[in-house]
Amino acid sequence: MAIKFERVSFQYRGVDDKGYLALADINLSIAAQGEFITLIGETGSGKSTLAQHMNALLAPTEGRVHIFGVKLTSDKKKNRKQRLNPIRQRVGLVFQFPEYQLFEETVLKDIIFGPKNFGVPHEEALERAKKMIQIVGLDESYLERSPFNLSGGEKKRVSIAGILAMEPEILILDEPTSGLDPMGRNALLKVFYDIHEKLGKTVMIITHDMDTVYEYAKRVLVLREGALVYDGEPPGLFSRKHVEDWNLELPEILRIQRALEERFGIRLEKNPTSRKELIEALGEVVM
Amino acid sequence: MNMIDIENVSFAYSGKVEALKNVSLCVRKGEWVTILGHNGSGKSTLAKLIVGLLKPQTGTIRVDGVELSERTVYDIRKKVGIVFQNPDNQFVGVTVRDDIAFGLENLQIPREEMVERIERYAKRVDMYSYLNKEPQALSGGQKQRVAIAGILAMRTEAIIFDEATSMLDPDGRKRILSYMRKLRDEGVTVVTITHDMREAVQSDRIVVLKDGEVLKADKSENVLKDKETLEQSNLELLLPLEVLHGLEKKKSTNEELKEFLWQLSLNG
Ligand SMILES: Nc1ncnc2c1ncn2[C@@H]1O[C@H](COP(=O)(O)OP(=O)(O)OP(=O)(O)O)[C@@H](O)[C@H]1O
Ligand SMILES: Nc1ncnc2c1ncn2[C@@H]1O[C@H](COP(=O)(O)OP(=O)(O)O)[C@@H](O)[C@H]1O
Ligand SMILES: [Mg+2]
Ligand SMILES: [Mg+2]
């Protein structure tokens, strides 16, 4: 296992020192290759906190996190003696707010910063920047722009390009599609999926979008008030019991499928998981 | 009567990046208008022009009949509240309470009423127990909820929500959506900028921007069904309407099914 959480809890230190328990007794293993995971949970349930443990930006206040053989505990001194830099290259994390990640004068400098920092030669870093800016749906002219003078969605795209350019072994994205236009969202989800499918890498996406979960995820993690309450496959997640108990939103595809079945008795042979599949399946039955 | 009138407005950042080109549009009093468009199409720029944070190079902007200028901008901000796309841009105080208070202080709301409003609106977005926390120590969705509370508490005549629900969980998003409906019912003018078609479907009218120009402005139901226009600006049909579109293309006459799909799209 590339990443392993053993009984991990994390407490933020508040101003008044009361502390806030953001993660509670988490056990979790993530493989170095071949996983496509979505992490969901209400606002404040601990998703971003969990993600930051996965590349050692935060260390547990109780329990142990193992990342590619490095062990992190509440012992800060020991944690500091570990070589954390390689971990941050092997596990790439795209932040929820792109602003926390952008700091250079130009988009180009921002994108090559990561790769160069991890020893990629200048020429190759430039090549990667040119490739990645296009992959995130912006043209090369953006490379010369200041990352601060971009629209919200453009900043988001640049912050994703920067992490992709590091070519991490495991890719973790904190709400990467919030703020993207719908076609951009679809295109980037496909990029993340290709990284998983074609390069065999492990990808984890934090999202509030149940359609993303339903269409792409092979494994879903659900956090509730800091506890991991579900770790399994998407179809099981949307059973009536869980939907009610955890107040989950149904993916659109499932909502429509169920509504048409209830109202018109339309039954589909297979369970479609993408828009296209749903429309095709309905086409055979009703159109 | 129009709350917002925009006439032939053009704007370029540092005179170079043309963000808006000869844009004209209006928002009637008490109307709910959604602005849609691809990333970088000019939505936030438009919002910032309306509240006078940016100055158009050409064209005029009137709010409640008053032309926006250095002299009038202060009064206009008392009429139009804006929730920014990035909630961090809205936070100035040490605590959540300070941040919600900020707008109220500018409106010179008396102390007692201020306390009452802060608590009421913090409860409304479910952030009451966080009033004494630092805004920096909140999760993304919590920051957005605080930013929304700060503007709601000002009870301005018009509110612009610039992607204010983008990081909210489904439940939180639905709560804010139903609150937007309530605002409209109370006669408040609402402008929402969003990529979420489920939000757009609730509004009276939709304006689609593309490359800084108005591609289409029409009653919501006309825009929502217009696959071609939407796709030109990186948008997509709501799924029930995509299915409906397929039915219509095949000249289906099942009116009952079509009506059902339309209803499904309205309450997503
Ligand atoms: N401060 C700035 N300086 C220079 N150019 C800017 C600045 N802010 C935005 N732009 C540019 O102006 C154009 C419109 O940006 P705007 O922020 O209005 O887009 P938007 O429609 O709100 O996009 P998004 O959906 O990504 O939020 C884009 O091309 C963007 O790159
Ligand atoms: N720097 C911080 N200091 C104190 N509390 C924090 C800090 N960051 C987050 N929190 C709190 O921890 C909880 C989990 O936050 P987060 O992991 O960001 O949630 P999510 O990403 O699931 O929305 C929230 O209640 C939040 O208020
Ligand atoms: Mg988060
Ligand atoms: Mg914007």
Coordinates of C-alpha atoms and ligand atoms in Angstrom, one line a residue:
Chain A
M1 CA 0.0 0.0 0.0
A2 CA 1.3 3.4 -1.0
I3 CA -0.7 5.3 1.6
K4 CA -2.0 3.8 4.8
F5 CA -3.9 5.5 7.6
E6 CA -3.9 3.7 11.0
R7 CA -6.3 5.0 13.6
V8 CA -5.7 8.6 12.5
S9 CA -7.2 11.5 14.3
F10 CA -6.4 15.1 13.7
Q11 CA -7.2 18.1 15.9
Y12 CA -6.8 21.7 14.7
R13 CA -5.6 24.0 17.4
G14 CA -8.1 26.8 17.8
V15 CA -7.4 30.3 18.8
D16 CA -8.8 29.7 22.3
D17 CA -6.9 26.4 22.3
K18 CA -10.1 24.4 22.5
G19 CA -9.2 22.4 19.4
Y20 CA -11.4 21.0 16.8
L21 CA -11.5 17.4 15.9
A22 CA -11.5 17.3 12.1
L23 CA -10.6 13.6 11.6
A24 CA -11.6 10.8 13.9
D25 CA -10.0 7.4 14.0
I26 CA -9.5 6.8 10.3
N27 CA -8.3 3.6 8.9
L28 CA -7.7 3.6 5.2
S29 CA -5.4 2.1 2.5
I30 CA -4.7 3.4 -1.0
A31 CA -2.8 1.5 -3.6
A32 CA 0.1 3.0 -5.5
Q33 CA -1.6 2.2 -8.8
G34 CA -4.9 1.5 -10.5
E35 CA -7.3 3.2 -8.1
F36 CA -9.9 5.9 -9.1
I37 CA -11.5 7.2 -5.9
T38 CA -13.9 9.9 -5.1
L39 CA -14.1 11.4 -1.6
I40 CA -17.4 13.0 -0.6
G41 CA -18.9 14.5 2.5
E42 CA -20.7 17.6 3.8
T43 CA -19.0 20.9 4.1
G44 CA -16.6 20.8 7.0
S45 CA -16.6 17.0 7.2
G46 CA -12.8 16.8 6.9
K47 CA -12.2 16.1 3.2
S48 CA -9.5 18.8 2.7
T49 CA -7.9 17.9 6.0
L50 CA -7.7 14.2 5.0
A51 CA -6.3 15.1 1.6
Q52 CA -3.5 17.2 3.2
H53 CA -2.5 14.2 5.3
M54 CA -1.9 12.2 2.1
N55 CA 1.1 14.3 1.0
A56 CA 2.4 15.2 4.5
L57 CA 1.2 18.8 4.6
L58 CA -0.5 17.8 7.8
A59 CA 0.5 15.1 10.3
P60 CA -1.9 13.3 12.5
T61 CA -2.3 14.3 16.1
E62 CA -3.1 10.6 16.9
G63 CA -2.3 7.4 15.0
R64 CA 0.0 6.9 12.0
V65 CA 0.1 7.8 8.3
H66 CA 2.4 5.8 6.1
I67 CA 3.2 7.4 2.7
F68 CA 5.6 5.4 0.4
G69 CA 7.3 4.0 3.5
V70 CA 7.6 7.3 5.4
K71 CA 5.8 7.2 8.7
L72 CA 4.2 10.3 10.2
T73 CA 2.9 10.5 13.7
S74 CA 2.2 13.3 16.3
D75 CA 5.9 13.4 17.0
K76 CA 6.8 16.6 15.2
K77 CA 10.6 16.2 15.7
K78 CA 10.6 12.7 14.2
N79 CA 8.4 13.9 11.3
R80 CA 10.8 16.7 10.5
K81 CA 13.7 14.3 10.2
Q82 CA 12.0 12.4 7.4
R83 CA 12.5 13.3 3.8
L84 CA 9.2 14.8 2.9
N85 CA 10.1 16.5 -0.3
P86 CA 10.1 13.3 -2.4
I87 CA 6.6 12.5 -1.0
R88 CA 5.2 15.8 -2.2
Q89 CA 6.4 14.9 -5.7
R90 CA 5.1 11.4 -5.7
V91 CA 1.8 12.4 -4.3
G92 CA 0.5 15.6 -6.1
L93 CA -2.2 17.6 -4.4
V94 CA -4.3 20.2 -6.2
F95 CA -5.7 22.6 -3.5
Q96 CA -9.3 23.6 -3.2
F97 CA -8.4 27.2 -3.6
P98 CA -6.0 27.8 -6.6
E99 CA -4.9 31.1 -4.9
Y100 CA -3.0 29.0 -2.3
Q101 CA -0.9 27.5 -5.0
L102 CA -0.2 30.4 -7.4
F103 CA 2.6 32.8 -6.5
E104 CA 4.9 33.4 -9.5
E105 CA 5.0 36.3 -11.8
T106 CA 3.8 34.3 -14.8
V107 CA 1.8 31.2 -15.4
L108 CA 4.8 29.6 -17.1
K109 CA 7.0 30.1 -14.0
D110 CA 4.2 28.8 -11.8
I111 CA 3.8 25.6 -13.8
I112 CA 7.6 24.9 -14.1
F113 CA 8.2 25.6 -10.5
G114 CA 7.2 22.2 -9.3
P115 CA 9.0 20.1 -11.9
K116 CA 12.2 22.1 -11.5
N117 CA 12.0 21.9 -7.8
F118 CA 12.0 18.2 -8.1
G119 CA 15.0 18.1 -10.5
V120 CA 13.4 18.1 -13.9
P121 CA 15.8 19.9 -16.4
H122 CA 14.6 23.4 -17.5
E123 CA 14.0 22.4 -21.2
E124 CA 11.8 19.5 -20.2
A125 CA 9.9 21.6 -17.7
L126 CA 9.1 24.1 -20.4
E127 CA 7.9 21.3 -22.7
R128 CA 5.7 20.0 -19.9
A129 CA 4.2 23.5 -19.3
K130 CA 3.3 23.9 -22.9
K131 CA 1.7 20.5 -23.0
M132 CA -0.2 20.9 -19.7
I133 CA -1.6 24.3 -20.4
Q134 CA -3.3 22.9 -23.4
I135 CA -4.5 19.8 -21.5
V136 CA -6.3 22.1 -19.1
G137 CA -8.0 23.9 -22.0
L138 CA -6.1 27.1 -22.2
D139 CA -3.9 28.2 -25.1
E140 CA -0.2 29.0 -24.9
S141 CA -0.7 32.7 -24.7
Y142 CA -1.8 32.2 -21.1
L143 CA 1.8 31.2 -20.2
E144 CA 2.9 34.8 -20.3
R145 CA 0.0 36.1 -18.2
S146 CA 0.2 36.8 -14.5
P147 CA -1.6 34.0 -12.6
F148 CA -3.3 36.7 -10.4
N149 CA -4.9 38.4 -13.3
L150 CA -7.0 35.5 -14.4
S151 CA -10.7 34.6 -14.0
G152 CA -11.6 32.1 -11.3
G153 CA -11.9 29.2 -13.6
E154 CA -8.7 30.0 -15.4
K155 CA -6.8 30.1 -12.1
K156 CA -8.3 26.7 -11.3
R157 CA -7.1 25.3 -14.6
V158 CA -3.5 26.7 -14.1
S159 CA -3.3 25.3 -10.6
I160 CA -4.2 21.9 -12.1
A161 CA -1.7 22.2 -14.9
G162 CA 1.1 22.9 -12.3
I163 CA 0.5 19.7 -10.4
L164 CA 0.0 17.6 -13.6
A165 CA 3.4 18.9 -14.8
M166 CA 5.1 17.3 -11.8
E167 CA 3.8 14.0 -13.1
P168 CA 3.1 12.6 -9.6
E169 CA 2.5 8.9 -9.1
I170 CA -0.6 9.6 -7.2
L171 CA -2.9 12.5 -8.0
I172 CA -5.2 14.0 -5.4
L173 CA -7.6 16.8 -6.5
D174 CA -9.6 18.9 -3.9
E175 CA -12.8 19.9 -5.6
P176 CA -11.0 20.4 -9.0
T177 CA -14.2 20.9 -11.0
S178 CA -15.8 23.6 -8.8
G179 CA -15.7 26.8 -10.8
L180 CA -15.2 25.1 -14.2
D181 CA -17.7 25.6 -17.0
P182 CA -19.6 22.4 -17.7
M183 CA -17.6 21.4 -20.8
G184 CA -14.4 22.2 -19.1
R185 CA -15.5 20.0 -16.2
N186 CA -16.3 17.1 -18.5
A187 CA -13.0 17.5 -20.4
L188 CA -10.9 17.6 -17.2
L189 CA -12.6 14.7 -15.6
K190 CA -11.7 12.8 -18.8
V191 CA -8.1 13.9 -18.4
F192 CA -8.0 12.6 -14.8
Y193 CA -9.7 9.4 -15.9
D194 CA -7.2 8.9 -18.7
I195 CA -4.3 9.4 -16.2
H196 CA -5.8 6.5 -14.3
E197 CA -6.8 4.4 -17.2
K198 CA -3.9 4.8 -19.6
L199 CA -1.0 5.4 -17.2
G200 CA -2.5 3.1 -14.5
K201 CA -2.1 5.8 -11.8
T202 CA -4.1 6.2 -8.7
V203 CA -6.3 9.3 -8.7
M204 CA -8.5 10.6 -5.9
I205 CA -11.0 13.4 -6.5
I206 CA -12.9 15.3 -3.8
T207 CA -16.3 16.5 -5.1
H208 CA -19.9 17.4 -4.2
D209 CA -21.0 16.3 -7.6
M210 CA -22.8 12.9 -7.4
D211 CA -22.8 12.6 -11.2
T212 CA -19.0 12.5 -11.1
V213 CA -19.1 9.9 -8.4
Y214 CA -21.6 7.8 -10.3
E215 CA -20.0 8.0 -13.7
Y216 CA -16.3 7.7 -12.8
A217 CA -15.6 6.3 -9.3
K218 CA -14.5 2.8 -8.8
R219 CA -14.3 3.4 -5.0
V220 CA -16.1 6.0 -2.9
L221 CA -15.1 7.3 0.5
V222 CA -17.7 9.1 2.6
L223 CA -16.7 11.3 5.5
R224 CA -19.2 12.4 8.1
E225 CA -18.0 14.7 10.9
G226 CA -14.5 13.4 10.5
A227 CA -15.3 9.7 10.5
L228 CA -15.0 7.5 7.5
V229 CA -18.5 5.9 7.2
Y230 CA -18.3 4.3 3.8
D231 CA -15.5 2.8 1.8
G232 CA -16.9 0.9 -1.2
E233 CA -18.3 0.9 -4.6
P234 CA -20.7 3.6 -5.9
P235 CA -23.8 1.4 -6.6
G236 CA -23.9 0.3 -3.0
L237 CA -23.6 3.9 -1.8
F238 CA -26.9 5.0 -3.5
S239 CA -29.0 2.3 -1.8
R240 CA -32.2 3.7 -0.3
K241 CA -30.8 3.2 3.2
H242 CA -27.7 5.3 2.8
V243 CA -29.4 7.9 0.7
E244 CA -31.8 8.5 3.6
D245 CA -29.4 8.1 6.5
W246 CA -26.7 10.3 5.1
N247 CA -29.0 12.7 3.2
L248 CA -27.2 12.0 0.0
E249 CA -28.2 13.6 -3.3
L250 CA -29.0 11.1 -6.1
P251 CA -26.9 11.4 -9.3
E252 CA -29.0 12.9 -12.0
I253 CA -28.9 9.7 -14.1
L254 CA -30.3 7.7 -11.2
R255 CA -32.8 10.3 -10.3
I256 CA -34.2 10.4 -13.8
Q257 CA -34.1 6.7 -14.3
R258 CA -36.0 6.1 -11.0
A259 CA -38.6 8.8 -11.7
L260 CA -39.3 7.5 -15.2
E261 CA -39.7 4.0 -13.8
E262 CA -42.0 5.1 -11.1
R263 CA -44.2 7.3 -13.3
F264 CA -44.3 5.4 -16.6
G265 CA -43.0 2.0 -15.6
I266 CA -40.0 2.4 -18.0
R267 CA -37.4 -0.2 -17.1
L268 CA -33.9 -0.1 -18.5
E269 CA -32.0 -3.3 -19.1
K270 CA -28.6 -2.2 -17.9
N271 CA -27.9 0.6 -15.4
P272 CA -26.5 3.5 -17.4
T273 CA -23.8 5.5 -15.6
S274 CA -23.1 8.2 -18.2
R275 CA -25.4 10.8 -19.8
K276 CA -24.7 9.2 -23.2
E277 CA -25.6 5.7 -22.0
L278 CA -28.8 6.9 -20.4
I279 CA -30.0 8.7 -23.5
E280 CA -29.1 5.7 -25.7
A281 CA -30.9 3.3 -23.3
L282 CA -34.0 5.5 -23.2
G283 CA -33.9 5.9 -26.9
E284 CA -34.4 2.2 -27.3
V285 CA -37.3 2.1 -24.9
V286 CA -39.3 5.3 -25.4
M287 CA -38.2 7.2 -28.4
Chain B
M1 CA -38.5 50.1 -13.8
N2 CA -34.9 48.7 -14.1
M3 CA -32.7 48.1 -11.2
I4 CA -29.6 47.7 -13.4
D5 CA -29.1 49.2 -16.9
I6 CA -25.9 48.5 -18.8
E7 CA -25.5 50.3 -22.1
N8 CA -22.8 49.7 -24.6
V9 CA -20.2 48.9 -22.0
S10 CA -16.7 47.8 -23.0
F11 CA -13.9 47.0 -20.6
A12 CA -10.3 45.9 -21.1
Y13 CA -7.9 45.0 -18.2
S14 CA -4.8 47.3 -18.4
G15 CA -6.1 48.3 -21.8
K16 CA -5.1 44.9 -23.2
V17 CA -7.2 42.0 -22.2
E18 CA -10.6 42.7 -23.7
A19 CA -13.0 41.3 -21.1
L20 CA -16.3 42.9 -22.3
K21 CA -17.2 44.2 -25.7
N22 CA -20.1 46.5 -26.2
V23 CA -22.4 44.8 -23.7
S24 CA -25.9 46.0 -23.2
L25 CA -28.4 44.4 -20.8
C26 CA -30.8 45.3 -18.1
V27 CA -32.2 43.7 -14.9
R28 CA -35.7 44.7 -13.9
K29 CA -36.6 45.4 -10.3
G30 CA -37.5 42.3 -8.4
E31 CA -36.3 40.1 -11.3
W32 CA -33.9 37.1 -10.9
V33 CA -31.4 37.0 -13.7
T34 CA -28.7 34.3 -14.2
I35 CA -25.5 35.0 -16.1
L36 CA -23.9 32.0 -17.7
G37 CA -20.8 31.6 -19.8
H38 CA -17.5 29.8 -20.3
N39 CA -14.6 30.5 -18.0
G40 CA -13.2 33.9 -18.9
S41 CA -16.3 35.0 -20.7
G42 CA -16.6 38.2 -18.6
K43 CA -19.1 37.4 -15.9
S44 CA -17.1 38.5 -12.9
T45 CA -15.9 41.5 -14.7
L46 CA -19.5 42.5 -15.4
A47 CA -20.4 42.1 -11.7
K48 CA -17.4 44.2 -10.6
L49 CA -18.4 46.9 -13.0
I50 CA -22.0 47.0 -11.6
V51 CA -20.7 47.7 -8.1
G52 CA -18.1 50.2 -9.3
L53 CA -15.0 48.2 -8.5
L54 CA -14.0 48.5 -12.1
K55 CA -14.7 51.5 -14.4
P56 CA -15.9 50.9 -18.0
Q57 CA -13.8 52.4 -20.7
T58 CA -16.9 53.2 -22.7
G59 CA -20.6 53.0 -22.1
T60 CA -22.8 53.7 -19.1
I61 CA -24.1 51.8 -16.1
R62 CA -27.1 52.9 -14.1
V63 CA -28.3 51.5 -10.9
D64 CA -31.9 52.3 -9.8
G65 CA -31.8 55.1 -12.4
V66 CA -28.6 56.7 -11.1
E67 CA -25.5 56.8 -13.3
L68 CA -22.5 55.1 -11.7
S69 CA -19.7 57.6 -11.1
E70 CA -17.1 58.4 -8.4
R71 CA -19.7 60.5 -6.7
T72 CA -22.5 57.9 -6.7
V73 CA -20.6 54.7 -6.2
Y74 CA -20.9 54.8 -2.4
D75 CA -24.7 55.0 -2.5
I76 CA -24.9 52.4 -5.1
R77 CA -23.0 49.9 -2.9
K78 CA -25.7 50.4 -0.3
K79 CA -28.2 49.2 -2.8
V80 CA -26.4 46.3 -4.4
G81 CA -24.6 43.7 -2.4
I82 CA -22.1 41.3 -4.0
V83 CA -20.9 37.9 -2.8
F84 CA -17.5 37.4 -4.5
Q85 CA -16.4 34.3 -6.3
N86 CA -13.5 33.8 -3.9
P87 CA -14.8 34.3 -0.3
D88 CA -11.3 35.1 0.9
N89 CA -11.6 38.4 -1.0
Q90 CA -14.5 39.4 1.3
F91 CA -12.9 38.7 4.6
V92 CA -11.3 41.5 6.6
G93 CA -12.0 40.7 10.2
V94 CA -10.4 38.5 12.9
T95 CA -13.6 36.5 13.5
V96 CA -16.5 35.4 11.5
R97 CA -18.6 37.8 13.5
D98 CA -16.4 40.8 12.4
D99 CA -16.8 39.8 8.8
I100 CA -20.5 39.7 8.9
A101 CA -20.5 43.0 10.8
F102 CA -18.3 44.7 8.2
G103 CA -21.1 45.4 5.7
L104 CA -23.5 46.4 8.5
E105 CA -21.0 49.0 9.9
N106 CA -20.8 50.6 6.5
L107 CA -24.6 50.9 6.4
Q108 CA -24.4 52.4 9.9
I109 CA -26.8 50.0 11.4
P110 CA -27.4 50.6 15.1
R111 CA -25.4 48.3 17.4
E112 CA -28.3 46.3 18.8
E113 CA -29.9 45.6 15.4
M114 CA -26.5 44.7 14.1
V115 CA -26.0 42.0 16.8
E116 CA -29.4 40.7 16.1
R117 CA -28.9 40.5 12.3
I118 CA -25.4 38.9 12.6
E119 CA -26.9 36.1 14.7
R120 CA -30.0 35.7 12.6
Y121 CA -28.1 35.4 9.3
A122 CA -25.3 33.2 10.7
K123 CA -28.1 30.8 11.8
R124 CA -29.7 31.0 8.4
V125 CA -26.5 29.6 6.8
D126 CA -25.9 27.3 9.7
M127 CA -22.7 29.0 10.9
Y128 CA -23.9 30.3 14.2
S129 CA -21.6 28.1 16.3
Y130 CA -18.6 29.5 14.3
L131 CA -19.2 33.2 15.0
N132 CA -16.0 33.5 17.1
K133 CA -13.8 31.4 14.8
E134 CA -11.2 32.9 12.5
P135 CA -12.4 32.9 8.9
Q136 CA -9.1 31.5 7.8
A137 CA -9.8 28.4 9.9
L138 CA -12.9 27.5 8.0
S139 CA -13.4 24.9 5.3
G140 CA -14.1 26.2 1.8
G141 CA -17.8 25.7 1.9
Q142 CA -18.0 27.3 5.4
K143 CA -16.2 30.3 4.0
Q144 CA -18.8 30.6 1.2
R145 CA -21.6 30.4 3.7
V146 CA -20.2 33.2 5.8
A147 CA -19.7 35.3 2.8
I148 CA -23.3 34.8 1.8
A149 CA -24.5 35.6 5.4
G150 CA -22.5 38.9 5.3
I151 CA -24.3 40.1 2.3
L152 CA -27.8 38.8 3.2
A153 CA -27.5 40.7 6.5
M154 CA -27.1 44.0 4.7
R155 CA -30.6 43.5 3.2
T156 CA -29.8 45.4 0.1
E157 CA -32.3 45.9 -2.7
A158 CA -30.3 43.9 -5.1
I159 CA -27.8 41.0 -4.6
I160 CA -25.2 39.6 -7.0
F161 CA -24.1 36.1 -6.2
D162 CA -20.8 35.4 -8.1
E163 CA -20.6 31.6 -8.1
A164 CA -21.5 31.8 -4.4
T165 CA -22.5 28.1 -4.1
S166 CA -19.7 26.5 -6.0
M167 CA -18.2 24.7 -3.0
L168 CA -21.3 24.0 -1.0
D169 CA -22.5 20.5 -0.4
P170 CA -25.8 19.5 -2.1
D171 CA -27.9 20.2 1.0
G172 CA -26.2 23.6 1.5
R173 CA -26.7 24.5 -2.1
K174 CA -30.4 23.7 -2.0
R175 CA -30.8 25.8 1.1
I176 CA -29.2 28.8 -0.5
L177 CA -31.2 28.2 -3.7
S178 CA -34.5 28.2 -1.8
Y179 CA -33.3 31.3 0.0
M180 CA -32.7 33.0 -3.4
R181 CA -36.3 32.1 -4.3
K182 CA -37.5 33.7 -1.1
L183 CA -35.5 36.9 -1.8
R184 CA -37.1 37.2 -5.2
D185 CA -40.6 36.6 -3.7
E186 CA -39.9 39.4 -1.3
G187 CA -39.1 41.7 -4.3
V188 CA -35.3 41.7 -4.0
T189 CA -33.5 41.8 -7.3
V190 CA -31.2 38.8 -7.7
V191 CA -28.3 38.3 -10.2
T192 CA -26.7 34.9 -10.0
I193 CA -23.5 34.0 -11.9
T194 CA -23.1 30.3 -12.0
H195 CA -22.0 27.2 -14.0
D196 CA -24.7 25.1 -12.3
M197 CA -27.7 24.8 -14.7
R198 CA -29.9 23.7 -11.7
E199 CA -29.4 27.2 -10.3
A200 CA -30.1 28.8 -13.7
V201 CA -33.4 26.9 -14.1
Q202 CA -34.9 28.7 -11.1
S203 CA -34.4 32.2 -12.5
D204 CA -36.7 34.4 -14.6
R205 CA -34.2 35.3 -17.3
I206 CA -30.8 34.1 -18.5
V207 CA -28.0 36.0 -20.2
V208 CA -25.3 33.9 -21.9
L209 CA -22.0 35.6 -22.4
K210 CA -19.3 34.4 -24.8
D211 CA -15.9 36.0 -25.3
G212 CA -17.1 39.2 -23.6
E213 CA -20.3 39.6 -25.7
V214 CA -23.9 38.8 -25.1
L215 CA -24.7 35.7 -27.0
K216 CA -28.3 35.4 -25.9
A217 CA -30.7 37.0 -23.4
D218 CA -34.1 35.6 -23.0
K219 CA -36.7 34.0 -20.7
S220 CA -35.0 31.1 -18.9
E221 CA -37.1 28.4 -20.5
N222 CA -36.1 29.5 -23.9
V223 CA -32.4 29.5 -23.1
L224 CA -32.4 26.3 -21.1
K225 CA -33.7 24.3 -24.1
D226 CA -31.4 26.0 -26.6
K227 CA -28.7 23.4 -27.0
E228 CA -26.9 25.2 -29.7
T229 CA -26.5 28.5 -27.9
L230 CA -25.5 26.7 -24.6
E231 CA -22.9 24.6 -26.3
Q232 CA -21.3 27.6 -28.0
S233 CA -20.4 28.9 -24.6
N234 CA -19.2 25.6 -23.0
L235 CA -22.5 24.9 -21.3
E236 CA -24.6 21.8 -21.5
L237 CA -28.3 21.0 -21.3
L238 CA -29.8 19.8 -18.0
L239 CA -30.0 16.1 -18.3
P240 CA -33.8 15.8 -18.4
L241 CA -33.8 18.5 -21.1
E242 CA -31.1 16.5 -23.0
V243 CA -33.5 13.6 -23.0
L244 CA -36.3 15.8 -24.0
H245 CA -34.2 17.2 -26.8
G246 CA -33.7 13.7 -28.1
L247 CA -37.4 13.0 -28.0
E248 CA -38.2 16.1 -30.0
K249 CA -35.6 15.3 -32.5
K250 CA -37.2 12.0 -33.1
K251 CA -40.6 13.8 -33.4
S252 CA -42.0 12.0 -30.4
T253 CA -45.6 13.0 -29.7
N254 CA -45.6 11.7 -26.1
E255 CA -46.6 15.0 -24.6
E256 CA -47.1 13.6 -21.2
L257 CA -43.5 12.3 -21.1
K258 CA -42.2 15.6 -22.4
E259 CA -44.0 17.6 -19.7
F260 CA -42.7 15.2 -17.1
L261 CA -39.1 15.7 -18.2
W262 CA -39.6 19.5 -18.1
Q263 CA -40.9 19.2 -14.5
L264 CA -37.9 17.0 -13.6
S265 CA -35.6 19.7 -14.8
L266 CA -37.3 22.3 -12.7
N267 CA -36.8 20.5 -9.4
G268 CA -33.3 19.1 -9.7
Ligands
LIG1 N1 -7.4 41.3 -12.9 C1 -7.3 40.9 -14.2 N2 -6.3 41.4 -15.0 C2 -6.3 41.1 -16.3 N3 -7.2 40.3 -16.9 C3 -8.2 39.8 -16.2 C4 -8.3 40.0 -14.8 N4 -9.4 39.4 -14.3 C5 -9.9 38.7 -15.4 N5 -9.2 38.9 -16.5 C6 -9.5 38.4 -17.9 O1 -10.7 39.0 -18.3 C7 -11.5 38.0 -18.9 C8 -12.9 37.8 -18.2 O2 -12.6 37.4 -16.8 P1 -13.8 37.2 -15.8 O3 -13.2 37.1 -14.5 O4 -14.8 38.3 -15.9 O5 -14.4 35.9 -16.3 P2 -15.6 34.9 -15.7 O6 -16.6 34.9 -16.8 O7 -16.0 35.4 -14.4 O8 -14.8 33.5 -15.7 P3 -15.0 32.3 -14.6 O9 -16.1 31.5 -15.0 O10 -13.7 31.6 -14.8 O11 -15.1 32.9 -13.2 C9 -10.7 36.7 -18.9 O12 -10.1 36.6 -20.2 C10 -9.6 36.9 -17.9 O13 -8.4 36.3 -18.2
LIG2 N1 -6.8 25.9 9.9 C1 -7.8 25.4 10.6 N2 -7.9 25.7 11.9 C2 -9.0 25.3 12.7 N3 -10.0 24.5 12.2 C3 -10.0 24.2 10.8 C4 -8.9 24.7 10.0 N4 -9.1 24.2 8.7 C5 -10.3 23.6 8.8 N5 -10.8 23.6 10.1 C6 -12.1 22.9 10.5 O1 -12.0 21.5 10.3 C7 -13.2 21.0 9.8 C8 -12.8 20.2 8.5 O2 -12.4 21.1 7.5 P1 -12.0 20.7 6.0 O3 -11.2 19.5 6.1 O4 -11.5 21.9 5.3 O5 -13.5 20.3 5.5 P2 -14.0 19.9 4.1 O6 -12.9 20.0 3.1 O7 -14.7 18.6 4.2 O8 -15.1 21.0 3.8 C9 -14.1 22.2 9.6 O9 -15.1 22.2 10.6 C10 -13.2 23.4 9.7 O10 -13.9 24.5 10.2
MG3 MG -12.5 21.4 1.6
MG4 MG -15.8 34.7 -12.5

